[in-house]
Structures are given as C-alpha cells and as structure tokens.
Coordinates of C-alpha atoms in Angstrom, one line a residue:
Chain A
X1162 CA 80.3 88.5 63.1
X1163 CA 84.0 88.7 65.4
X1164 CA 83.2 87.5 69.4
X1165 CA 83.6 90.8 70.8
X1166 CA 86.7 91.8 73.2
X1167 CA 85.0 92.3 76.4
X1168 CA 81.9 90.4 77.4
X1169 CA 80.2 91.4 80.9
X1170 CA 77.3 89.2 81.9
X1171 CA 75.7 90.6 84.8
X1172 CA 78.8 91.7 87.1
X1173 CA 78.1 92.2 90.0
X1174 CA 80.6 94.0 93.5
X1175 CA 78.8 93.8 97.1
X1176 CA 81.6 95.1 99.5
X1177 CA 80.4 93.7 102.9
X1178 CA 81.2 96.1 106.4
X1179 CA 80.2 96.9 109.1
X1180 CA 80.3 95.0 112.9
X1181 CA 81.0 91.5 111.4
X1182 CA 80.9 92.2 107.9
X1183 CA 77.3 91.3 108.2
X1184 CA 75.9 95.3 106.1
X1185 CA 77.3 94.8 102.0
X1186 CA 77.3 97.6 99.7
X1187 CA 76.6 97.8 96.4
X1188 CA 79.3 98.6 94.1
X1189 CA 78.6 97.6 91.1
X1190 CA 75.2 96.0 89.8
X1191 CA 74.6 93.3 87.1
X1192 CA 76.7 95.3 85.1
X1193 CA 76.3 93.8 80.9
X1194 CA 77.2 94.7 78.2
X1195 CA 80.2 94.4 75.6
X1196 CA 83.2 95.8 74.2
X1197 CA 83.5 94.6 70.2
X1198 CA 87.2 94.2 68.5
X1199 CA 88.1 97.7 67.4
X1200 CA 86.6 99.9 68.9
X1201 CA 87.5 102.8 71.3
X1202 CA 85.5 102.4 74.2
X1203 CA 84.5 104.7 76.9
X1204 CA 83.2 104.3 79.8
X1205 CA 81.9 107.6 81.7
X1206 CA 80.4 108.2 84.7
X1207 CA 80.9 110.3 88.1
X1208 CA 83.5 109.6 90.9
X1209 CA 82.8 106.7 92.7
X1210 CA 79.9 105.0 89.9
X1211 CA 81.6 101.9 90.0
X1212 CA 83.9 102.0 86.7
X1213 CA 87.0 101.8 88.6
X1214 CA 85.3 98.9 91.0
X1215 CA 84.2 97.6 87.0
X1216 CA 88.3 97.4 85.5
X1217 CA 89.7 96.0 88.4
X1218 CA 87.4 93.1 88.3
X1219 CA 88.1 92.6 85.0
X1220 CA 91.7 92.3 85.0
X1221 CA 91.6 90.4 88.6
X1222 CA 92.5 92.4 91.0
X1223 CA 89.1 92.0 93.0
X1224 CA 86.6 89.6 92.4
X1225 CA 83.1 89.5 91.7
X1226 CA 80.2 88.6 93.9
X1227 CA 78.4 87.8 90.7
X1228 CA 78.6 87.4 87.2
X1229 CA 81.2 86.5 84.6
X1230 CA 83.4 88.6 82.3
X1231 CA 85.7 87.0 78.8
X1232 CA 87.8 89.0 77.4
X1233 CA 89.2 87.9 73.6
X1234 CA 87.0 84.6 74.4
X1235 CA 89.0 83.7 77.7
X1236 CA 86.8 83.6 81.5
X1237 CA 89.3 86.8 83.7
X1238 CA 90.5 84.3 85.9
X1239 CA 92.5 82.8 83.0
X1240 CA 96.0 84.8 84.2
X1241 CA 97.7 84.1 80.2
X1242 CA 95.5 86.5 79.5
X1243 CA 96.8 88.6 80.3
X1244 CA 99.8 88.9 78.0
X1245 CA 97.2 90.4 75.6
X1246 CA 96.1 93.8 77.6
X1247 CA 97.5 96.1 78.5
X1248 CA 96.5 98.1 81.9
X1249 CA 96.8 101.6 83.2
X1250 CA 95.5 101.4 87.3
X1251 CA 94.2 104.9 88.1
X1252 CA 96.6 107.2 89.6
X1253 CA 99.8 105.3 88.7
X1254 CA 102.5 104.6 91.0
X1255 CA 105.7 102.2 90.7
X1256 CA 109.1 100.6 92.5
X1257 CA 110.3 104.1 93.1
X1258 CA 113.8 102.5 93.7
X1259 CA 113.6 102.2 89.5
X1260 CA 114.3 104.3 87.0
X1261 CA 111.3 104.3 84.1
X1262 CA 113.5 102.4 81.9
X1263 CA 114.4 99.9 84.4
X1264 CA 111.0 100.0 85.4
X1265 CA 109.3 99.0 81.8
X1266 CA 112.6 96.5 81.4
X1267 CA 111.3 94.7 84.5
X1268 CA 107.4 94.3 83.3
X1269 CA 108.9 92.9 80.4
X1270 CA 110.0 90.5 81.7
X1271 CA 107.1 89.0 82.1
X1272 CA 106.0 88.3 78.7
X1273 CA 108.2 86.4 76.9
X1274 CA 110.2 88.5 74.8
X1275 CA 114.0 88.3 74.0
X1276 CA 116.8 90.1 75.6
X1277 CA 116.4 92.7 72.0
X1278 CA 113.7 92.9 71.8
X1279 CA 112.8 94.1 75.1
X1280 CA 115.6 96.9 75.0
X1281 CA 113.8 97.6 71.6
X1282 CA 110.6 98.8 72.7
X1283 CA 112.2 99.8 76.0
X1284 CA 113.3 102.9 74.2
X1285 CA 110.7 102.9 71.9
X1286 CA 108.0 103.4 74.4
X1287 CA 109.8 106.0 76.9
X1288 CA 110.5 108.1 73.6
X1289 CA 106.4 107.4 72.2
X1290 CA 105.9 109.1 76.0
X1291 CA 108.2 111.6 76.0
X1292 CA 110.5 110.3 78.6
X1293 CA 113.4 109.2 77.0
X1294 CA 115.5 112.2 78.6
X1295 CA 114.6 111.3 82.0
X1296 CA 114.9 107.1 81.5
X1297 CA 118.2 107.2 84.0
X1298 CA 115.5 110.0 86.9
X1299 CA 114.4 107.0 90.2
X1300 CA 110.6 107.0 90.0
X1301 CA 110.6 108.7 93.0
X1302 CA 111.7 112.1 91.9
X1303 CA 109.1 111.9 89.1
X1304 CA 105.3 114.3 88.6
X1305 CA 102.4 113.1 89.2
X1306 CA 102.0 113.1 85.2
X1307 CA 105.3 111.6 84.6
X1308 CA 104.0 108.5 86.5
X1309 CA 101.0 108.7 84.8
X1310 CA 102.5 108.6 81.2
X1311 CA 105.1 105.5 82.4
X1312 CA 101.9 103.9 83.4
X1313 CA 100.7 104.1 79.8
X1314 CA 104.0 102.7 78.9
X1315 CA 104.0 99.5 80.4
X1316 CA 100.8 99.0 79.5
X1317 CA 101.3 99.4 75.4
X1318 CA 105.1 97.7 76.0
X1319 CA 104.7 93.8 74.3
X1320 CA 101.8 95.2 72.1
X1321 CA 98.5 93.7 73.3
X1322 CA 95.3 93.4 72.1
X1323 CA 93.2 95.4 74.5
X1324 CA 94.0 98.2 76.0
X1325 CA 92.3 99.3 79.5
X1326 CA 93.3 102.3 80.9
X1327 CA 91.5 103.9 84.5
X1328 CA 91.1 107.2 84.1
X1329 CA 94.6 107.9 81.7
X1330 CA 94.1 111.8 81.7
X1331 CA 93.8 111.6 85.0
X1332 CA 96.9 114.5 86.2
X1333 CA 98.3 115.0 82.9
X1334 CA 98.8 118.8 81.4
X1335 CA 96.8 119.9 78.5
X1336 CA 100.0 118.9 76.2
X1337 CA 99.9 114.9 78.2
X1338 CA 96.2 114.6 77.4
X1339 CA 96.8 115.6 73.6
X1340 CA 99.4 113.5 73.9
X1341 CA 97.5 110.9 75.2
X1342 CA 94.3 111.3 73.1
X1343 CA 96.5 110.9 70.1
X1344 CA 98.2 106.7 71.7
X1345 CA 94.4 105.7 71.9
X1346 CA 94.0 107.3 68.3
X1347 CA 97.1 105.4 66.9
X1348 CA 96.1 102.1 69.1
X1349 CA 92.8 102.2 67.4
X1350 CA 94.6 102.8 63.8
X1351 CA 96.5 99.4 65.3
X1352 CA 93.5 98.6 64.9
X1353 CA 93.7 97.6 69.4
X1354 CA 90.5 97.5 71.1
X1355 CA 90.3 100.2 73.9
X1356 CA 88.0 101.0 77.2
X1357 CA 88.6 103.9 79.1
X1358 CA 87.0 105.8 81.6
X1359 CA 86.8 108.8 82.6
X1360 CA 84.7 111.5 83.8
X1361 CA 86.2 114.0 80.7
X1362 CA 83.2 113.8 78.7
X1363 CA 84.9 115.9 75.9
X1364 CA 87.8 112.9 75.6
X1365 CA 84.8 110.6 75.4
X1366 CA 82.7 112.1 73.4
X1367 CA 85.9 113.0 70.8
X1368 CA 87.6 110.1 71.0
X1369 CA 85.2 106.7 71.2
X1370 CA 83.6 105.0 68.9
X1371 CA 80.7 103.5 72.1
X1372 CA 80.8 104.5 75.1
X1373 CA 79.0 103.4 79.1
X1374 CA 77.1 105.6 81.0
X1375 CA 77.7 103.9 84.7
X1376 CA 75.7 106.0 87.6
X1377 CA 75.3 104.3 91.1
X1378 CA 76.6 101.1 90.0
X1379 CA 74.5 100.6 87.3
X1380 CA 74.3 101.0 84.0
X1381 CA 72.8 103.2 82.6
X1382 CA 73.0 103.9 78.6
X1383 CA 75.4 102.2 76.3
X1384 CA 76.1 103.7 72.8
X1385 CA 77.4 105.7 70.1
X1386 CA 77.9 109.3 71.5
X1387 CA 75.1 110.9 69.6
X1388 CA 72.9 108.1 69.7
X1389 CA 72.3 107.9 73.3
X1390 CA 71.9 111.6 73.5
X1391 CA 67.8 113.0 72.0
X1392 CA 69.8 114.3 69.3
X1393 CA 66.6 117.1 68.0
X1394 CA 66.6 120.7 68.4
X1395 CA 66.5 122.0 71.9
X1396 CA 66.3 125.7 70.6
X1397 CA 68.8 128.2 68.2
X1398 CA 71.3 130.7 69.5
X1399 CA 71.8 134.4 68.8
X1400 CA 74.8 136.0 68.0
X1401 CA 74.5 139.3 68.5
X1402 CA 76.5 142.5 68.9
X1403 CA 74.1 145.7 70.9
X1404 CA 75.8 149.1 71.3
X1405 CA 73.8 151.7 73.0
X1406 CA 70.7 150.7 75.6
X1407 CA 67.9 150.5 73.2
X1408 CA 65.4 148.4 75.1
X1409 CA 64.6 144.7 73.9
X1410 CA 62.4 143.2 76.5
X1411 CA 64.5 139.7 75.1
X1412 CA 67.9 141.3 76.5
X1413 CA 67.0 140.2 80.0
X1414 CA 67.2 136.6 78.5
X1415 CA 70.4 137.0 76.9
X1416 CA 73.9 136.5 78.6
X1417 CA 76.6 139.7 77.4
X1418 CA 79.9 139.5 76.8
X1419 CA 81.9 142.2 76.5
X1420 CA 79.4 144.2 73.6
X1421 CA 78.5 140.5 72.4
X1422 CA 75.3 138.7 73.4
X1423 CA 74.3 134.9 73.6
X1424 CA 70.8 134.2 73.3
X1425 CA 68.4 131.1 73.3
X1426 CA 65.2 131.2 71.6
X1427 CA 62.6 128.0 70.9
X1428 CA 63.2 127.6 66.7
X1429 CA 59.7 128.8 66.0
X1430 CA 60.4 132.4 67.5
X1431 CA 63.6 132.9 65.9
X1432 CA 62.2 134.9 63.6
X1433 CA 60.6 136.8 65.7
X1434 CA 63.3 137.1 68.0
X1435 CA 65.8 138.5 64.6
X1436 CA 63.0 141.1 63.8
X1437 CA 62.8 142.6 67.3
X1438 CA 66.8 142.1 67.7
X1439 CA 67.3 143.6 64.1
X1440 CA 65.0 147.2 65.2
X1441 CA 66.5 148.0 68.0
X1442 CA 70.2 148.0 66.1
X1443 CA 71.4 144.4 66.7
X1444 CA 74.0 143.0 64.6
X1445 CA 73.5 139.6 64.2
X1446 CA 76.6 138.0 63.9
X1447 CA 75.3 134.0 63.8
X1448 CA 72.4 131.4 64.1
X1449 CA 72.6 128.1 65.4
X1450 CA 71.4 125.0 66.6
X1451 CA 71.1 124.1 70.3
X1452 CA 71.0 120.2 70.7
X1453 CA 72.1 118.7 73.9
X1454 CA 75.4 117.1 74.7
X1455 CA 76.8 113.2 75.8
X1456 CA 76.7 115.7 80.4
X1457 CA 73.8 116.7 79.6
X1458 CA 72.4 113.5 79.4
X1459 CA 75.1 112.5 81.8
X1460 CA 73.9 115.6 84.4
X1461 CA 70.6 114.1 84.0
X1462 CA 71.5 110.7 84.8
X1463 CA 73.3 112.2 87.9
X1464 CA 70.8 114.3 89.4
X1465 CA 67.6 111.7 88.2
X1466 CA 69.9 109.4 90.7
X1467 CA 70.5 111.4 93.5
X1468 CA 66.9 112.7 93.6
X1469 CA 66.1 109.1 93.9
X1470 CA 68.5 108.3 96.2
X1471 CA 66.9 111.5 98.1
X1472 CA 63.6 109.8 97.6
X1473 CA 65.2 106.9 99.4
X1474 CA 65.9 108.7 102.3
X1475 CA 62.5 110.7 103.3
X1476 CA 61.0 107.0 102.4
X1477 CA 63.4 105.7 105.1
X1478 CA 63.2 108.3 107.9
Chain B
X294 CA 109.1 79.6 88.3
X295 CA 110.5 82.1 85.1
X296 CA 108.4 85.2 86.3
X297 CA 109.0 83.9 90.6
X298 CA 112.7 84.5 89.8
X299 CA 112.0 88.0 88.1
X300 CA 110.0 89.2 91.1
X301 CA 112.8 87.6 92.8
X302 CA 115.8 89.1 91.8
X303 CA 113.8 92.7 91.7
X304 CA 112.8 92.2 95.1
X305 CA 116.8 91.3 96.2
X306 CA 117.7 94.9 94.1
X307 CA 114.9 96.4 96.0
X308 CA 116.7 96.0 99.4
X309 CA 120.4 95.8 97.0
X310 CA 118.8 99.7 97.4
X311 CA 117.2 100.0 100.6
X312 CA 119.9 102.3 103.3
X313 CA 118.5 100.9 106.2
X314 CA 119.6 96.5 105.6
X315 CA 123.5 97.9 104.7
X316 CA 123.0 100.3 108.2
X317 CA 121.7 96.9 110.1
X318 CA 124.5 95.3 108.6
X319 CA 127.0 97.5 109.6
X320 CA 126.0 97.5 112.8
X321 CA 126.0 93.6 113.0
X322 CA 129.7 93.8 111.9
X323 CA 130.6 96.8 114.7
X324 CA 129.1 94.4 117.4
X325 CA 131.4 91.6 115.8
X326 CA 133.8 94.3 115.7
X327 CA 132.9 95.1 119.5
X328 CA 133.3 91.5 120.7
X329 CA 136.8 91.5 120.0
X330 CA 137.4 93.4 122.3
X331 CA 135.3 92.0 125.1
X332 CA 136.8 88.6 124.0
X333 CA 140.4 90.3 125.2
X334 CA 139.3 90.3 127.9
X335 CA 137.5 87.3 128.8
X336 CA 140.1 85.6 129.4
X337 CA 140.7 82.0 128.2
X338 CA 137.1 82.0 126.6
X339 CA 137.7 84.4 124.1
X340 CA 136.3 82.7 121.3
X341 CA 133.7 81.0 123.2
X342 CA 132.4 85.0 123.8
X343 CA 133.3 86.3 120.1
X344 CA 131.8 83.3 118.7
X345 CA 128.5 84.0 121.0
X346 CA 128.4 87.3 120.6
X347 CA 128.8 87.8 117.0
X348 CA 126.6 84.6 115.9
X349 CA 123.4 86.2 118.0
X350 CA 123.9 89.7 116.5
X351 CA 123.3 87.7 112.6
X352 CA 120.6 86.3 114.4
X353 CA 119.0 89.1 116.0
X354 CA 119.4 91.6 112.4
X355 CA 118.7 89.0 110.8
X356 CA 115.1 88.9 113.0
X357 CA 114.3 91.8 112.8
X358 CA 115.2 92.2 108.7
X359 CA 113.4 88.9 107.9
X360 CA 110.1 89.6 110.5
X361 CA 109.7 93.6 109.5
X362 CA 110.4 93.1 105.8
X363 CA 108.4 90.0 105.7
X364 CA 106.3 91.5 107.0
X365 CA 106.6 94.3 104.4
X366 CA 107.0 91.8 101.2
X367 CA 103.2 92.4 100.1
X368 CA 101.8 94.7 102.6
X369 CA 104.0 97.8 100.9
X370 CA 102.8 96.4 97.6
X371 CA 99.5 96.7 98.4
X372 CA 99.7 100.0 99.3
X373 CA 101.3 101.8 97.0
X374 CA 99.4 100.0 94.6
X375 CA 102.7 99.4 92.4
X376 CA 100.7 95.4 93.1
X377 CA 97.9 97.0 90.9
X378 CA 100.2 97.3 88.0
X379 CA 102.0 93.7 88.3
X380 CA 99.2 91.6 88.5
X381 CA 97.7 93.1 85.6
X382 CA 101.4 90.7 83.8
X383 CA 100.8 87.3 83.4
X384 CA 101.7 86.4 86.8
X385 CA 100.0 83.8 89.1
X386 CA 99.6 85.6 92.2
X387 CA 100.4 82.5 94.1
X388 CA 104.2 83.2 92.1
X389 CA 104.5 86.7 93.1
X390 CA 104.1 85.3 96.7
X391 CA 107.1 82.8 96.0
X392 CA 109.5 85.2 94.0
X393 CA 108.5 87.4 97.2
X394 CA 110.0 85.1 99.5
X395 CA 112.7 84.0 97.4
X396 CA 114.0 88.1 96.9
X397 CA 114.1 88.3 100.6
X398 CA 115.9 84.8 101.4
X399 CA 118.3 85.9 98.6
X400 CA 118.6 89.0 100.9
X401 CA 119.4 87.3 104.1
X402 CA 121.8 85.0 102.3
X403 CA 123.7 87.8 101.5
X404 CA 123.3 89.6 104.4
X405 CA 123.9 86.7 106.3
X406 CA 127.0 85.8 104.1
X407 CA 128.6 89.2 104.7
X408 CA 127.8 89.2 108.5
X409 CA 130.1 85.6 109.1
X410 CA 132.3 86.8 106.8
X411 CA 133.0 89.4 109.4
X412 CA 132.1 87.2 112.6
X413 CA 135.3 85.0 110.8
X414 CA 137.6 87.5 110.5
X415 CA 136.9 87.9 114.8
X416 CA 138.2 84.6 114.5
X417 CA 141.2 85.4 112.9
X418 CA 142.5 88.1 114.4
X419 CA 142.4 86.8 118.3
X420 CA 143.3 83.2 117.2
X421 CA 145.7 84.2 113.8
X422 CA 144.4 81.3 112.3
X423 CA 141.4 79.1 111.9
X424 CA 141.1 75.6 112.3
X425 CA 139.0 72.5 110.5
X426 CA 136.6 72.6 114.2
X427 CA 135.7 76.6 112.7
X428 CA 133.2 75.2 110.5
X429 CA 130.7 74.5 112.5
X430 CA 130.2 78.3 112.6
X431 CA 129.2 78.2 109.4
X432 CA 126.4 75.1 110.0
X433 CA 125.4 78.0 112.9
X434 CA 125.0 80.4 110.6
X435 CA 123.3 77.8 107.8
X436 CA 120.6 77.4 110.7
X437 CA 120.5 81.0 111.3
X438 CA 119.5 81.9 107.6
X439 CA 117.2 78.0 107.5
X440 CA 115.6 79.8 110.9
X441 CA 115.1 83.3 109.0
X442 CA 113.5 82.2 105.9
X443 CA 110.9 80.3 108.0
X444 CA 110.2 83.6 109.2
X445 CA 109.6 85.0 106.8
X446 CA 106.8 82.4 105.2
X447 CA 105.5 82.7 108.4
X448 CA 105.3 87.1 107.5
X449 CA 104.0 86.6 104.9
X450 CA 101.3 84.5 105.6
X451 CA 100.4 87.0 108.2
X452 CA 101.1 90.0 106.2
X453 CA 98.7 87.9 103.1
X454 CA 95.4 88.5 106.1
X455 CA 96.4 91.1 107.6
X456 CA 97.7 94.3 108.8
X457 CA 101.5 95.0 109.0
X458 CA 101.0 95.6 112.3
X459 CA 99.1 93.0 113.6
X460 CA 101.1 91.1 111.2
X461 CA 104.7 91.7 113.3
X462 CA 102.8 90.6 116.2
X463 CA 101.2 87.7 115.0
X464 CA 105.1 86.5 113.7
X465 CA 107.1 87.7 116.8
X466 CA 104.6 85.7 119.5
X467 CA 104.8 82.0 116.7
X468 CA 109.2 82.9 116.9
X469 CA 108.9 83.0 120.8
X470 CA 106.2 80.5 120.6
X471 CA 108.8 78.5 119.0
X472 CA 111.4 78.9 120.9
X473 CA 110.0 76.8 123.5
X474 CA 108.4 73.9 121.5
X475 CA 110.3 71.6 124.2
X476 CA 108.9 73.0 126.4
X477 CA 105.5 72.6 125.4
X478 CA 106.0 68.6 124.5
X479 CA 107.3 67.6 127.8
X480 CA 104.8 69.5 129.9
X481 CA 104.7 66.7 133.2
X482 CA 101.0 65.1 132.5
X483 CA 100.1 64.8 135.8
X484 CA 99.1 68.2 136.3
X485 CA 97.3 68.2 133.0
X486 CA 93.7 66.7 132.1
X487 CA 94.4 64.4 129.6
X488 CA 92.6 65.9 126.7
X489 CA 95.1 69.3 127.7
X490 CA 97.5 67.2 127.1
X491 CA 96.4 65.4 124.5
X492 CA 96.4 69.3 123.3
X493 CA 99.4 70.4 124.2
X494 CA 101.6 68.0 122.2
X495 CA 99.6 68.3 119.3
X496 CA 100.1 72.1 118.8
X497 CA 104.5 71.4 120.3
X498 CA 104.0 69.0 116.9
X499 CA 102.2 72.2 115.4
X500 CA 104.7 75.1 116.3
X501 CA 107.5 75.9 113.9
X502 CA 110.6 74.2 116.6
X503 CA 113.0 77.1 116.6
X504 CA 115.0 75.4 119.1
X505 CA 116.8 73.4 116.6
X506 CA 118.0 75.8 114.6
X507 CA 120.3 76.9 117.5
X508 CA 123.2 75.6 118.4
X509 CA 125.5 78.8 119.1
X510 CA 126.1 76.9 122.5
X511 CA 128.1 74.0 120.9
X512 CA 129.0 76.4 118.2
X513 CA 130.8 78.1 120.9
X514 CA 132.5 75.2 122.2
X515 CA 134.0 74.2 118.5
X516 CA 131.7 70.9 119.3
X517 CA 130.4 69.2 116.0
X518 CA 127.2 69.2 114.6
X519 CA 126.5 65.9 113.4
X520 CA 125.0 65.3 109.6
X521 CA 121.5 64.0 110.8
X522 CA 121.0 67.5 112.6
X523 CA 121.7 69.7 109.0
X524 CA 120.0 66.8 106.7
X525 CA 116.9 67.0 109.4
X526 CA 116.9 70.9 110.0
X527 CA 117.0 71.5 106.1
X528 CA 114.1 69.3 105.4
X529 CA 112.0 70.4 108.2
X530 CA 112.5 74.2 107.1
X531 CA 112.2 73.0 103.4
X532 CA 108.6 70.5 104.3
X533 CA 107.2 73.7 106.8
X534 CA 108.1 77.1 104.5
X535 CA 106.7 75.0 102.0
X536 CA 103.0 74.5 104.2
X537 CA 103.2 77.7 105.1
X538 CA 104.4 79.7 101.4
X539 CA 100.7 77.0 99.7
X540 CA 98.6 78.2 102.8
X541 CA 99.7 82.3 102.0
X542 CA 99.4 81.1 97.7
X543 CA 95.7 80.0 98.8
X544 CA 94.6 82.7 101.0
X545 CA 96.0 85.4 98.9
X546 CA 94.8 84.5 95.7
X547 CA 91.2 85.2 97.4
X548 CA 92.4 88.2 98.2
X549 CA 90.8 91.7 97.1
X550 CA 92.9 94.1 96.3
X551 CA 91.8 97.6 97.8

C-alpha cells in the first residue's frame, strides 16, 4: 500500500490573545487524519471551524503549537517539498501591477522550468481557466472570480502531485464553479491528490472520494460521503396532485407548490397514506425514499457543537 | 540565491511601475535644477551650493523611499496576502527577504544614479566642464547609497515583527540616533558614572554609524575622499546589512502569517 499523500498527527494550533498574550484560543485541536494518494478529499465545516488553519499549517504559513504533518512523506517544514504541491489560498490576491501572464510566469520561475516550458505552461493554464483573452490586463482590473481563476492556474501550473485548494468555489458564478469542478475531476483523472476545503456540501458530495468534517476546531468524522451519514431510510416521500378542496387530514402535513403536494410519511404508514389520498381523488405522481444527506449529518454536528458551547457557557455562569 | 533573484527582479518591477517613485525622482531633479538658480546668486561659491543642495536632495528623497518602501516590503505582502501564494512555492523565507532587500536596493541604485546624473548635468551647466576632482561627488552619492541600503535593512527588520507605523518610527529613530554616534562615543566621562560611560560606549558601537557616510562637505569643497574610507564604509555597510538581514530572517522564519 502506497504512503498517504497527506498525514496529519495530533495537529494543534493555539493563538495567544489578551494582555501579555496570557490567554489562549484553540483554533485546531488534536487533528489526526490521512489523505490517500490519488483521492479527492473534501474538508468541510462552517466558517471558523479550522479548515483554513489546517491548510495554512500544511503550507507552512503558520506553525503548529503541537503535532506534526507530512506531505508526500516529507515534513511540512521542508520547503523543497512545495515543488510538488499546488496551493490556492482563500480569496487569493496577487500583485495587481502584473498581468495574468506575468504573474503566472513569475510563479513559474520558482520551479526549475526552461523559458520555453514556462511560456507553454502559462499559455495552457490561461486557456484552461478561460483567461486567455484577458492575459494582458493588469490584475487590478480583474473581478474576484477572475482572480480566483488566476489562483487556480498558479496552483496547477507546475504539474504538482498534491493540490490543496482553500475554498476554490468562493466568488465564482455557476459557470465558474462548474469549471472548477471539472478541473478537480481532471486532476483526479491524472492521478493527482486533491484536498479542498468548502462549506458547500453539494460540491463535497459530488466530487469527493472522502470527506473530513471539522466543527469547532475538532475533526468530527472522516470517510466516504455515503458512509459518514446514516444510510437507513428516514421515511417515504409522496408527490401528488390534488384539485378541489377534499377534506384529507394528511394535507395539513404536506407542503404545497401550485397544484402539487409533497408529503413525508414513515415507511410503515406509506400504503395507508396512499389509500387515503387516492380516496380523496389525488393523482400520485411519485413515491421515493428519503435518506439522510451529508448536509443533515453536518447540521447535526454543528447544532450539537453549538448546544455544547451553550452548555459550557451556562455552567460557566 | 536564484529564487531571491526572482523576488528581487519583481520588487524592482513593482517599483518601476509605481508612479509615486517617478514623482519623487522628478521632485529631486527639480530641486537640483533650483540649486542652479540659487548657485547663480551665490557669487563665488556656486559649486559648493549646487553640490550641497543636490546631494541633500538625493539623500532626502532616498531616505523617504528607503524608509517607506523598506517598511512596506514585507508588511504590504502580508496585508494583501500576496505572500501566501509566494511562500507556497519552494522559496525560503530568508530568500524572500533577501530578494525584497536586493530589489529595493537595485531600485534605489537606479534612482540615485538618475539623480546623480541630474546633479552632474547641473554642475556642467554652471562650470561648462567637469574636472577629475568632481568624481568626489560620485563617491558622496555612493556613500548615500550605502547608507540607504543600511536603512532598508533596518526597515525590513522592524517590519518583520511590528506594525508598519511602529517600524517607520523605529527606523527613523535609529537613523536619527545613528547620526550622533560620534558624540555618544565622546561623551565626557567626568559627568557620568563608570557603568553609564561603559554603556554609552557599548551603545555607540552597536548603533549604525551614519555619520561616516556623510562626506557632503568634502564633496562640496572638492576635497578628495581617501580610498581607505571608501573601503571601510563599504565593508561596514556590507557587514552591518548582513547582521541586520540575518536577524530579520531569524524573526520572520518564526512568524505566523495572519
């Protein structure tokens, strides 16, 4: 079995604050996890959960209070290892006096590439992120979405083995988000390892082999999106049309959209509900199973974390 | 070293595209031109006035650039978070600092050379010819550049651990103190206790000695600057900059970015 692309062991980050920095706020607490080679790994959590802190620690932008991490078998303190890593920071900002082509060429110079190779890669990347027509415009005139594209281009410019993206969909319109999704899938097809943070759960669900859920600085679950959530059926959903004003008790539990109603019932009450609806003249359009989604799993964790926080506050008082 | 060179060239490119810099250099050239007018009403001491005013203009503009841009070298990259992407490349923090320092010193060298050219043209206009002894002006300009390099190193060091405003204040403070090193060293021992005397002596060697770089009076009167002083000042600037930059790298290597 090959070594994991990213190994994190008991990674902790505390920030001192207050007078003389005597108090400490824990941003990340004892994070341990692995990202396998060739996987697309989604790091999900609400704002302030510790996603960006983890990524900044991995990239050596901040230093851990405790714990360690390795990327491609090398410690994160080894700067040379960055030659095999691509990184897109959250809300990236570049030298605004440079054009997109210049900024990419600048970053390419830190890798051992020939001038011809640099030019070729810059051209290819600008085409890939849809910026070839804006290549000669200074970045100060770029929109947030365009800067995000430049950020993505510089992250994959040098053909890295591991790509770490901090909120790559942020600031992008639906077309841009679709393009980023395609690029991530393309990277996976090329055998690259991709780790990206997001709070858009549908992106994680559709793109990731595995996800890690982080809430309040602690990792609350790691695994394939399907295995993380409880897969048992939560109930049955009946979609039906009903015209007129028939007196059906179940209607009070249904959600109405135009002439269509959506009703969720326990699995064992399905047939009784259908009979009652048909008796009232309803036209059944569809019946489907309702299963837990990653979103529900995520929301349960967030709510539990908030409840715990509230309990601590109450006991503190 | 190659990576530091890439950072240096980009720092130079940033300065070249910054219009404020051109305004400052234009202002310096204007002051040099004005010195010609002042020189013409100073009968018999035209050259002294032109050289004094010209060198002062070069020094003041260089000081402004080196302090303000020197502090911004690191703080701007951190505030705008351009540093995040850069440090994710195979670049050491010390290479980044060295590159930023070299880039600004290169910018100062080009600006100082342009202003020195303006000064020489002003002298040529007044005297109608330049003499061999006028090369002392170039030596004075070279010393100004060495002084500016030292200031950039200090500004860079302070900006590695404090806010831009405090870094500016610290740099200006240290520069001001560095102008009076000789006085500090020669404080009359009778008025101080022996420990205090030892402390001021020790402090005078620790502070950057900017007084040594001031040969404006010699240049204004066309006196030759000894070769030993040129060598001594060059060595002093190189060693002092190396120490300050090493300290800056040590501080910056441990700094958490925001």
